[in-house]
Amino acid sequence: MKIYEMTDEQRRQFLLDHGYITVQQAEQLKKRQTISTDLADSLSENQIGSFSLPYGFATDFLVDGQEYVVPMVIEEPSVIAAASNAAKRIKNSGGFKTYPTSRIVYGQIVLEKITAEQLSILKDNKSKIWEFAQMAHPSLIKRGGGIVSLNFNQYPNFVEVELGIDTVDAMGANLVNTILEKTAKKISDLISGDVLCSILSNSGQGQIITVKAEIDFEQLKTSEMSGEEVAKRIVQLATFAKESVKRAVTHNKGIMNGIDAVLLATGNDFRAQEAAAHSFALESGEYQPFSDWQIVGNRLLGMLKMPIELGSVGGAIRALPMAQLSLAMMRIENSKQLQSVVGSVGLANNLSALRALVTTGIQAGHMGLQSKSLAVSAGAIGDEIELVAKELNRTKEYTIKNAENILLELRSK
Ligand code: MEV
């Protein structure tokens, strides 16, 4: 039986049978528990409840030789199905290969209009500042991280002390900001001057990853088109994204569909990721797509390159039980591994979107699933949902009014 044909109970059993979750975790999922008042209070302010979104998983991810099921939190129909669909085609062609670079977070200590004399004091004390910053968070050194660069950058009206910090498995916002604020104080004392502010940069420049996937033409064919033709049309559409900013943004939105869903499932700060992605898309001065597709021999080659800002330990990730469950389901051992999976999901969602767009269009698949949520919105319950959805798909009139009429008709029988 296909995963999408199973009930939620059967899906949990599938994960249990394949060793992705434990009996306790299956129970935890079944209870559909929200977070406690204490936890909510400790995470943010003015809490009055908790907000749920569907939690599902994508299948068939073969990333760097390891098989994954990938938990995703998303309210949009088709995204999980699209990720799984492309992942299977890619798995059948050898899987994803990923190339994470580093896990460096940059921080800025900003000084306003300092004198030449103050600047030379800073430069003369570079090793002292470095040493001080290094000692500002000793536990980071124990974990194998710490300061990896220190530069003095001059802007028209500002001087910046830029620290590069290896945050190992933490996303790093808190620890970087702690180091920066302590170091800023030291700098202020050294030059007897004011520091305007100190804060990490969300540029993600130190966290760029490349993900590659090669797909056999055979894996791309539809009932109406050969795999080669589909591949050529995908390349054309990806080329258009390099020429049209309007298209590039939508192309990237398809990638972010997958990336954000995994970041949410793992308790990560998806706003940081969005900010890093914006900055990277504009790196060349012109907004560009995060992925490119080419034909090599009789295969389609996809390559995604972008920053992926995340952590696999600390903060909300540690506190949220569902985030812990997600990491356990993927057997994540470090943040680079999680980056590799997240990047692969982004590329998978991109392939599925492009393949659908150049063949049948996305509405067929999209509305097929949307019809279920329309049925629920119209008041259908239990078995009625499937029946109303089926009828919506048959009439192809995807409106709430139509769903309500179908439901009325069904109940009058
Ligand atoms: C919809 O959420 C995402 C797509 O628009 C992406 C794309 O156009 O490439 C289908």
GROMACS .gro file of C-alpha atoms and ligand atoms in nm:
model
  423
    1MET     CA    1   0.000   0.000   0.000
    2LYS     CA    2   0.124   0.351  -0.086
    3ILE     CA    3   0.186   0.587   0.208
    4TYR     CA    4  -0.075   0.834   0.084
    5GLU     CA    5  -0.337   0.558   0.074
    6MET     CA    6  -0.280   0.468   0.440
    7THR     CA    7  -0.464   0.603   0.743
    8ASP     CA    8  -0.258   0.808   0.985
    9GLU     CA    9  -0.252   0.505   1.219
   10GLN     CA   10  -0.106   0.289   0.941
   11ARG     CA   11   0.153   0.555   0.861
   12ARG     CA   12   0.270   0.562   1.223
   13GLN     CA   13   0.285   0.182   1.213
   14PHE     CA   14   0.494   0.202   0.894
   15LEU     CA   15   0.745   0.432   1.067
   16LEU     CA   16   0.749   0.202   1.368
   17ASP     CA   17   0.794  -0.113   1.157
   18HIS     CA   18   1.086   0.045   0.972
   19GLY     CA   19   1.252   0.161   1.293
   20TYR     CA   20   1.215   0.533   1.225
   21ILE     CA   21   1.018   0.592   1.545
   22THR     CA   22   0.978   0.414   1.879
   23VAL     CA   23   0.655   0.290   2.037
   24GLN     CA   24   0.663   0.593   2.272
   25GLN     CA   25   0.706   0.828   1.979
   26ALA     CA   26   0.417   0.663   1.792
   27GLU     CA   27   0.205   0.724   2.104
   28GLN     CA   28   0.328   1.082   2.126
   29LEU     CA   29   0.219   1.139   1.763
   30LYS     CA   30  -0.116   0.969   1.814
   31LYS     CA   31  -0.203   1.196   2.107
   32ARG     CA   32  -0.156   1.502   1.884
   33GLN     CA   33  -0.030   1.679   2.194
   34THR     CA   34   0.030   2.049   2.191
   35ILE     CA   35   0.296   2.216   2.402
   36SER     CA   36   0.254   2.279   2.775
   37THR     CA   37   0.175   2.620   2.920
   38ASP     CA   38   0.515   2.627   3.087
   39LEU     CA   39   0.696   2.552   2.763
   40ALA     CA   40   0.492   2.807   2.571
   41ASP     CA   41   0.564   3.067   2.840
   42SER     CA   42   0.934   2.990   2.823
   43LEU     CA   43   0.948   3.028   2.445
   44SER     CA   44   0.756   3.350   2.382
   45GLU     CA   45   0.534   3.612   2.537
   46ASN     CA   46   0.160   3.663   2.592
   47GLN     CA   47   0.081   3.303   2.498
   48ILE     CA   48  -0.284   3.198   2.516
   49GLY     CA   49  -0.273   2.861   2.341
   50SER     CA   50  -0.077   2.676   2.075
   51PHE     CA   51  -0.123   2.664   1.699
   52SER     CA   52  -0.114   2.336   1.509
   53LEU     CA   53  -0.022   2.257   1.150
   54PRO     CA   54  -0.020   1.920   0.973
   55TYR     CA   55   0.289   1.713   1.050
   56GLY     CA   56   0.373   1.455   0.785
   57PHE     CA   57   0.674   1.291   0.627
   58ALA     CA   58   0.827   1.260   0.283
   59THR     CA   59   0.972   0.930   0.175
   60ASP     CA   60   1.247   0.790  -0.048
   61PHE     CA   61   1.520   1.041   0.028
   62LEU     CA   62   1.859   0.888  -0.050
   63VAL     CA   63   2.110   1.153   0.056
   64ASP     CA   64   2.483   1.081   0.044
   65GLY     CA   65   2.408   0.709   0.050
   66GLN     CA   66   2.178   0.720   0.353
   67GLU     CA   67   1.800   0.661   0.338
   68TYR     CA   68   1.571   0.910   0.511
   69VAL     CA   69   1.207   0.972   0.580
   70VAL     CA   70   1.181   1.346   0.623
   71PRO     CA   71   0.930   1.507   0.862
   72MET     CA   72   0.765   1.819   0.721
   73VAL     CA   73   0.526   2.071   0.874
   74ILE     CA   74   0.317   2.245   0.613
   75GLU     CA   75  -0.037   2.364   0.549
   76GLU     CA   76  -0.005   2.359   0.166
   77PRO     CA   77  -0.139   2.058  -0.025
   78SER     CA   78   0.098   1.871  -0.259
   79VAL     CA   79   0.429   1.979  -0.104
   80ILE     CA   80   0.496   1.653   0.083
   81ALA     CA   81   0.368   1.445  -0.209
   82ALA     CA   82   0.587   1.646  -0.449
   83ALA     CA   83   0.897   1.601  -0.232
   84SER     CA   84   0.844   1.224  -0.210
   85ASN     CA   85   0.766   1.193  -0.579
   86ALA     CA   86   1.087   1.364  -0.691
   87ALA     CA   87   1.293   1.194  -0.420
   88LYS     CA   88   1.190   0.855  -0.559
   89ARG     CA   89   1.289   0.948  -0.916
   90ILE     CA   90   1.623   1.075  -0.783
   91LYS     CA   91   1.674   0.768  -0.565
   92ASN     CA   92   1.617   0.545  -0.868
   93SER     CA   93   1.894   0.740  -1.043
   94GLY     CA   94   2.150   0.721  -0.758
   95GLY     CA   95   2.033   0.974  -0.498
   96PHE     CA   96   2.140   1.320  -0.385
   97LYS     CA   97   2.502   1.419  -0.335
   98THR     CA   98   2.565   1.710  -0.104
   99TYR     CA   99   2.861   1.937  -0.043
  100PRO     CA  100   2.822   2.146   0.273
  101THR     CA  101   3.105   2.396   0.314
  102SER     CA  102   3.137   2.535   0.663
  103ARG     CA  103   2.915   2.627   0.956
  104ILE     CA  104   3.042   2.979   1.013
  105VAL     CA  105   2.820   3.257   1.146
  106TYR     CA  106   2.948   3.612   1.096
  107GLY     CA  107   2.893   3.882   1.356
  108GLN     CA  108   2.922   4.259   1.327
  109ILE     CA  109   3.045   4.497   1.595
  110VAL     CA  110   2.962   4.839   1.453
  111LEU     CA  111   3.160   5.150   1.535
  112GLU     CA  112   3.060   5.493   1.417
  113LYS     CA  113   3.315   5.739   1.275
  114ILE     CA  114   3.620   5.635   1.471
  115THR     CA  115   3.949   5.824   1.440
  116ALA     CA  116   4.255   5.692   1.257
  117GLU     CA  117   4.422   5.659   1.595
  118GLN     CA  118   4.136   5.446   1.735
  119LEU     CA  119   4.147   5.227   1.424
  120SER     CA  120   4.518   5.166   1.466
  121ILE     CA  121   4.464   5.076   1.835
  122LEU     CA  122   4.215   4.816   1.716
  123LYS     CA  123   4.452   4.677   1.453
  124ASP     CA  124   4.745   4.666   1.697
  125ASN     CA  125   4.525   4.470   1.941
  126LYS     CA  126   4.387   4.225   1.689
  127SER     CA  127   4.526   3.914   1.859
  128LYS     CA  128   4.414   4.039   2.201
  129ILE     CA  129   4.058   4.095   2.073
  130TRP     CA  130   4.062   3.754   1.905
  131GLU     CA  131   4.178   3.588   2.226
  132PHE     CA  132   3.916   3.773   2.430
  133ALA     CA  133   3.636   3.677   2.190
  134GLN     CA  134   3.757   3.317   2.195
  135MET     CA  135   3.734   3.307   2.574
  136ALA     CA  136   3.391   3.475   2.581
  137HIS     CA  137   3.220   3.139   2.530
  138PRO     CA  138   3.458   2.866   2.651
  139SER     CA  139   3.212   2.579   2.606
  140LEU     CA  140   3.209   2.646   2.231
  141ILE     CA  141   3.583   2.569   2.211
  142LYS     CA  142   3.523   2.245   2.400
  143ARG     CA  143   3.269   2.150   2.132
  144GLY     CA  144   3.527   2.210   1.858
  145GLY     CA  145   3.408   2.555   1.751
  146GLY     CA  146   3.515   2.912   1.817
  147ILE     CA  147   3.648   3.219   1.641
  148VAL     CA  148   3.783   3.150   1.292
  149SER     CA  149   3.829   3.504   1.155
  150LEU     CA  150   3.850   3.864   1.267
  151ASN     CA  151   3.849   4.152   1.020
  152PHE     CA  152   3.826   4.529   1.040
  153ASN     CA  153   3.607   4.647   0.754
  154GLN     CA  154   3.571   5.011   0.660
  155TYR     CA  155   3.244   5.158   0.528
  156PRO     CA  156   3.191   5.523   0.424
  157ASN     CA  157   3.066   5.617   0.772
  158PHE     CA  158   3.139   5.314   0.985
  159VAL     CA  159   3.404   5.066   1.087
  160GLU     CA  160   3.300   4.713   1.158
  161VAL     CA  161   3.478   4.449   1.358
  162GLU     CA  162   3.365   4.132   1.186
  163LEU     CA  163   3.400   3.802   1.368
  164GLY     CA  164   3.360   3.465   1.195
  165ILE     CA  165   3.244   3.204   1.446
  166ASP     CA  166   3.221   2.828   1.398
  167THR     CA  167   2.903   2.743   1.591
  168VAL     CA  168   2.938   2.365   1.534
  169ASP     CA  169   2.586   2.218   1.564
  170ALA     CA  170   2.405   2.520   1.705
  171MET     CA  171   2.227   2.767   1.481
  172GLY     CA  172   2.429   3.003   1.694
  173ALA     CA  173   2.227   3.324   1.726
  174ASN     CA  174   2.245   3.330   2.106
  175LEU     CA  175   2.603   3.225   2.145
  176VAL     CA  176   2.727   3.455   1.868
  177ASN     CA  177   2.541   3.753   2.013
  178THR     CA  178   2.682   3.674   2.358
  179ILE     CA  179   3.037   3.668   2.221
  180LEU     CA  180   2.979   3.988   2.024
  181GLU     CA  181   2.834   4.184   2.314
  182LYS     CA  182   3.117   4.084   2.548
  183THR     CA  183   3.377   4.164   2.283
  184ALA     CA  184   3.209   4.496   2.203
  185LYS     CA  185   3.254   4.601   2.563
  186LYS     CA  186   3.624   4.514   2.545
  187ILE     CA  187   3.661   4.710   2.220
  188SER     CA  188   3.483   5.010   2.365
  189ASP     CA  189   3.727   5.009   2.660
  190LEU     CA  190   4.030   4.970   2.432
  191ILE     CA  191   3.948   5.271   2.214
  192SER     CA  192   3.765   5.468   2.483
  193GLY     CA  193   3.481   5.506   2.234
  194ASP     CA  194   3.126   5.407   2.167
  195VAL     CA  195   3.006   5.088   1.998
  196LEU     CA  196   2.684   5.149   1.801
  197CYS     CA  197   2.568   4.787   1.816
  198SER     CA  198   2.677   4.427   1.792
  199ILE     CA  199   2.472   4.154   1.627
  200LEU     CA  200   2.512   3.843   1.414
  201SER     CA  201   2.459   3.869   1.040
  202ASN     CA  202   2.191   3.647   0.886
  203SER     CA  203   2.364   3.659   0.547
  204GLY     CA  204   2.436   3.287   0.572
  205GLN     CA  205   2.760   3.340   0.377
  206GLY     CA  206   2.944   3.091   0.593
  207GLN     CA  207   2.678   2.823   0.556
  208ILE     CA  208   2.650   2.764   0.185
  209ILE     CA  209   2.567   2.418   0.063
  210THR     CA  210   2.559   2.261  -0.283
  211VAL     CA  211   2.323   1.972  -0.357
  212LYS     CA  212   2.339   1.774  -0.680
  213ALA     CA  213   2.103   1.518  -0.829
  214GLU     CA  214   2.123   1.340  -1.163
  215ILE     CA  215   1.805   1.188  -1.299
  216ASP     CA  216   1.781   0.934  -1.580
  217PHE     CA  217   1.555   1.056  -1.861
  218GLU     CA  218   1.354   0.737  -1.812
  219GLN     CA  219   1.254   0.859  -1.463
  220LEU     CA  220   1.103   1.179  -1.601
  221LYS     CA  221   0.867   1.056  -1.870
  222THR     CA  222   0.491   1.103  -1.852
  223SER     CA  223   0.217   0.919  -2.040
  224GLU     CA  224   0.232   1.193  -2.303
  225MET     CA  225   0.598   1.296  -2.314
  226SER     CA  226   0.931   1.120  -2.337
  227GLY     CA  227   1.174   1.166  -2.048
  228GLU     CA  228   1.415   1.346  -2.279
  229GLU     CA  229   1.151   1.596  -2.382
  230VAL     CA  230   1.050   1.657  -2.019
  231ALA     CA  231   1.418   1.709  -1.929
  232LYS     CA  232   1.467   1.959  -2.212
  233ARG     CA  233   1.158   2.152  -2.109
  234ILE     CA  234   1.275   2.160  -1.745
  235VAL     CA  235   1.609   2.304  -1.859
  236GLN     CA  236   1.422   2.568  -2.062
  237LEU     CA  237   1.206   2.668  -1.767
  238ALA     CA  238   1.511   2.687  -1.537
  239THR     CA  239   1.681   2.906  -1.799
  240PHE     CA  240   1.379   3.135  -1.807
  241ALA     CA  241   1.416   3.175  -1.428
  242LYS     CA  242   1.765   3.316  -1.490
  243GLU     CA  243   1.618   3.572  -1.731
  244SER     CA  244   1.296   3.666  -1.549
  245VAL     CA  245   1.308   3.785  -1.189
  246LYS     CA  246   0.933   3.727  -1.157
  247ARG     CA  247   0.982   3.362  -1.250
  248ALA     CA  248   1.300   3.323  -1.040
  249VAL     CA  249   1.107   3.428  -0.728
  250THR     CA  250   0.839   3.164  -0.789
  251HIS     CA  251   1.103   2.902  -0.878
  252ASN     CA  252   1.268   2.980  -0.542
  253LYS     CA  253   0.933   2.972  -0.361
  254GLY     CA  254   0.897   2.610  -0.474
  255ILE     CA  255   1.238   2.536  -0.319
  256MET     CA  256   1.148   2.717   0.004
  257ASN     CA  257   0.828   2.507   0.028
  258GLY     CA  258   1.040   2.206   0.113
  259ILE     CA  259   1.312   2.384   0.308
  260ASP     CA  260   1.079   2.573   0.542
  261ALA     CA  261   0.865   2.266   0.608
  262VAL     CA  262   1.166   2.071   0.739
  263LEU     CA  263   1.295   2.371   0.933
  264LEU     CA  264   0.957   2.403   1.103
  265ALA     CA  265   0.947   2.032   1.182
  266THR     CA  266   1.289   2.057   1.347
  267GLY     CA  267   1.213   2.371   1.552
  268ASN     CA  268   1.450   2.589   1.350
  269ASP     CA  269   1.431   2.965   1.296
  270PHE     CA  270   1.286   2.972   0.944
  271ARG     CA  271   1.292   3.356   0.936
  272ALA     CA  272   1.671   3.343   0.957
  273GLN     CA  273   1.671   3.103   0.663
  274GLU     CA  274   1.438   3.325   0.461
  275ALA     CA  275   1.661   3.627   0.526
  276ALA     CA  276   1.973   3.435   0.423
  277ALA     CA  277   1.801   3.311   0.108
  278HIS     CA  278   1.696   3.664   0.007
  279SER     CA  279   2.048   3.790   0.046
  280PHE     CA  280   2.198   3.500  -0.153
  281ALA     CA  281   1.949   3.531  -0.439
  282LEU     CA  282   2.064   3.890  -0.486
  283GLU     CA  283   2.434   3.820  -0.443
  284SER     CA  284   2.524   3.886  -0.806
  285GLY     CA  285   2.327   4.212  -0.801
  286GLU     CA  286   2.040   4.055  -0.993
  287TYR     CA  287   1.787   3.821  -0.829
  288GLN     CA  288   1.873   3.464  -0.933
  289PRO     CA  289   1.723   3.115  -0.885
  290PHE     CA  290   1.887   2.892  -0.621
  291SER     CA  291   1.902   2.598  -0.860
  292ASP     CA  292   1.999   2.525  -1.216
  293TRP     CA  293   1.914   2.231  -1.441
  294GLN     CA  294   2.126   2.101  -1.731
  295ILE     CA  295   2.139   1.796  -1.954
  296VAL     CA  296   2.447   1.576  -1.929
  297GLY     CA  297   2.438   1.275  -2.164
  298ASN     CA  298   2.106   1.104  -2.110
  299ARG     CA  299   2.049   1.249  -1.768
  300LEU     CA  300   1.908   1.566  -1.621
  301LEU     CA  301   2.148   1.726  -1.374
  302GLY     CA  302   2.009   1.953  -1.103
  303MET     CA  303   2.227   2.166  -0.881
  304LEU     CA  304   2.113   2.375  -0.588
  305LYS     CA  305   2.347   2.624  -0.421
  306MET     CA  306   2.234   2.842  -0.133
  307PRO     CA  307   2.292   2.914   0.236
  308ILE     CA  308   2.102   2.695   0.479
  309GLU     CA  309   2.096   2.844   0.828
  310LEU     CA  310   1.998   2.596   1.094
  311GLY     CA  311   2.102   2.407   1.401
  312SER     CA  312   2.054   2.056   1.530
  313VAL     CA  313   2.096   2.137   1.900
  314GLY     CA  314   2.000   2.407   2.149
  315GLY     CA  315   1.724   2.659   2.205
  316ALA     CA  316   1.376   2.574   2.079
  317ILE     CA  317   1.514   2.262   1.906
  318ARG     CA  318   1.597   2.113   2.245
  319ALA     CA  319   1.279   2.238   2.410
  320LEU     CA  320   1.017   2.130   2.157
  321PRO     CA  321   0.930   1.759   2.186
  322MET     CA  322   0.818   1.743   1.822
  323ALA     CA  323   1.147   1.893   1.702
  324GLN     CA  324   1.332   1.623   1.896
  325LEU     CA  325   1.110   1.358   1.741
  326SER     CA  326   1.183   1.494   1.392
  327LEU     CA  327   1.559   1.483   1.446
  328ALA     CA  328   1.533   1.129   1.583
  329MET     CA  329   1.320   1.019   1.285
  330MET     CA  330   1.600   1.133   1.051
  331ARG     CA  331   1.877   1.005   1.282
  332ILE     CA  332   2.043   1.342   1.266
  333GLU     CA  333   2.386   1.343   1.428
  334ASN     CA  334   2.503   1.692   1.338
  335SER     CA  335   2.394   2.014   1.174
  336LYS     CA  336   2.580   1.951   0.847
  337GLN     CA  337   2.383   1.631   0.800
  338LEU     CA  338   2.059   1.822   0.860
  339GLN     CA  339   2.170   2.089   0.609
  340SER     CA  340   2.224   1.812   0.352
  341VAL     CA  341   1.876   1.670   0.404
  342VAL     CA  342   1.709   2.013   0.401
  343GLY     CA  343   1.890   2.115   0.081
  344SER     CA  344   1.792   1.786  -0.083
  345VAL     CA  345   1.426   1.843   0.003
  346GLY     CA  346   1.449   2.191  -0.153
  347LEU     CA  347   1.589   2.045  -0.476
  348ALA     CA  348   1.329   1.766  -0.478
  349ASN     CA  349   1.040   2.011  -0.446
  350ASN     CA  350   1.195   2.219  -0.723
  351LEU     CA  351   1.216   1.919  -0.958
  352SER     CA  352   0.858   1.818  -0.891
  353ALA     CA  353   0.730   2.170  -0.952
  354LEU     CA  354   0.927   2.212  -1.277
  355ARG     CA  355   0.827   1.869  -1.406
  356ALA     CA  356   0.459   1.936  -1.335
  357LEU     CA  357   0.474   2.286  -1.483
  358VAL     CA  358   0.624   2.173  -1.815
  359THR     CA  359   0.390   1.875  -1.849
  360THR     CA  360   0.039   1.867  -1.700
  361GLY     CA  361   0.053   2.195  -1.505
  362ILE     CA  362   0.034   2.200  -1.127
  363GLN     CA  363  -0.338   2.243  -1.079
  364ALA     CA  364  -0.427   1.882  -1.152
  365GLY     CA  365  -0.226   1.748  -0.856
  366HIS     CA  366  -0.274   2.055  -0.643
  367MET     CA  367  -0.652   2.074  -0.667
  368GLY     CA  368  -0.681   1.699  -0.625
  369LEU     CA  369  -0.553   1.744  -0.271
  370GLN     CA  370  -0.712   2.084  -0.220
  371SER     CA  371  -1.048   1.917  -0.275
  372LYS     CA  372  -1.013   1.731   0.057
  373SER     CA  373  -0.961   2.053   0.250
  374LEU     CA  374  -1.255   2.212   0.062
  375ALA     CA  375  -1.468   1.915   0.163
  376VAL     CA  376  -1.370   1.959   0.529
  377SER     CA  377  -1.435   2.335   0.509
  378ALA     CA  378  -1.781   2.262   0.369
  379GLY     CA  379  -1.853   2.050   0.677
  380ALA     CA  380  -1.784   1.697   0.550
  381ILE     CA  381  -1.679   1.446   0.816
  382GLY     CA  382  -1.543   1.089   0.811
  383ASP     CA  383  -1.621   0.902   0.490
  384GLU     CA  384  -1.798   1.206   0.348
  385ILE     CA  385  -1.463   1.381   0.296
  386GLU     CA  386  -1.342   1.131   0.035
  387LEU     CA  387  -1.682   1.124  -0.138
  388VAL     CA  388  -1.712   1.503  -0.160
  389ALA     CA  389  -1.348   1.533  -0.273
  390LYS     CA  390  -1.404   1.273  -0.544
  391GLU     CA  391  -1.706   1.459  -0.675
  392LEU     CA  392  -1.517   1.790  -0.667
  393ASN     CA  393  -1.241   1.630  -0.874
  394ARG     CA  394  -1.497   1.492  -1.119
  395THR     CA  395  -1.675   1.826  -1.167
  396LYS     CA  396  -1.341   2.015  -1.153
  397GLU     CA  397  -1.525   2.305  -0.993
  398TYR     CA  398  -1.315   2.366  -0.687
  399THR     CA  399  -1.532   2.610  -0.491
  400ILE     CA  400  -1.668   2.598  -0.138
  401LYS     CA  401  -2.020   2.648  -0.281
  402ASN     CA  402  -1.984   2.339  -0.500
  403ALA     CA  403  -1.848   2.140  -0.205
  404GLU     CA  404  -2.145   2.246   0.009
  405ASN     CA  405  -2.392   2.150  -0.267
  406ILE     CA  406  -2.227   1.811  -0.313
  407LEU     CA  407  -2.244   1.751   0.063
  408LEU     CA  408  -2.611   1.851   0.078
  409GLU     CA  409  -2.689   1.616  -0.209
  410LEU     CA  410  -2.494   1.334  -0.046
  411ARG     CA  411  -2.674   1.375   0.287
  412SER     CA  412  -3.016   1.388   0.123
  413LYS     CA  413  -2.969   1.041  -0.025
  414MEV     C1  414   0.377   2.650  -0.535
  414MEV     O1  415   0.372   2.653  -0.395
  414MEV     C2  416   0.519   2.645  -0.586
  414MEV     C3  417   0.536   2.655  -0.739
  414MEV     O2  418   0.473   2.772  -0.786
  414MEV     C4  419   0.685   2.657  -0.767
  414MEV     C5  420   0.721   2.684  -0.911
  414MEV     O3  421   0.644   2.751  -0.983
  414MEV     O4  422   0.832   2.643  -0.951
  414MEV     C6  423   0.469   2.538  -0.808
   0.00000   0.00000   0.00000
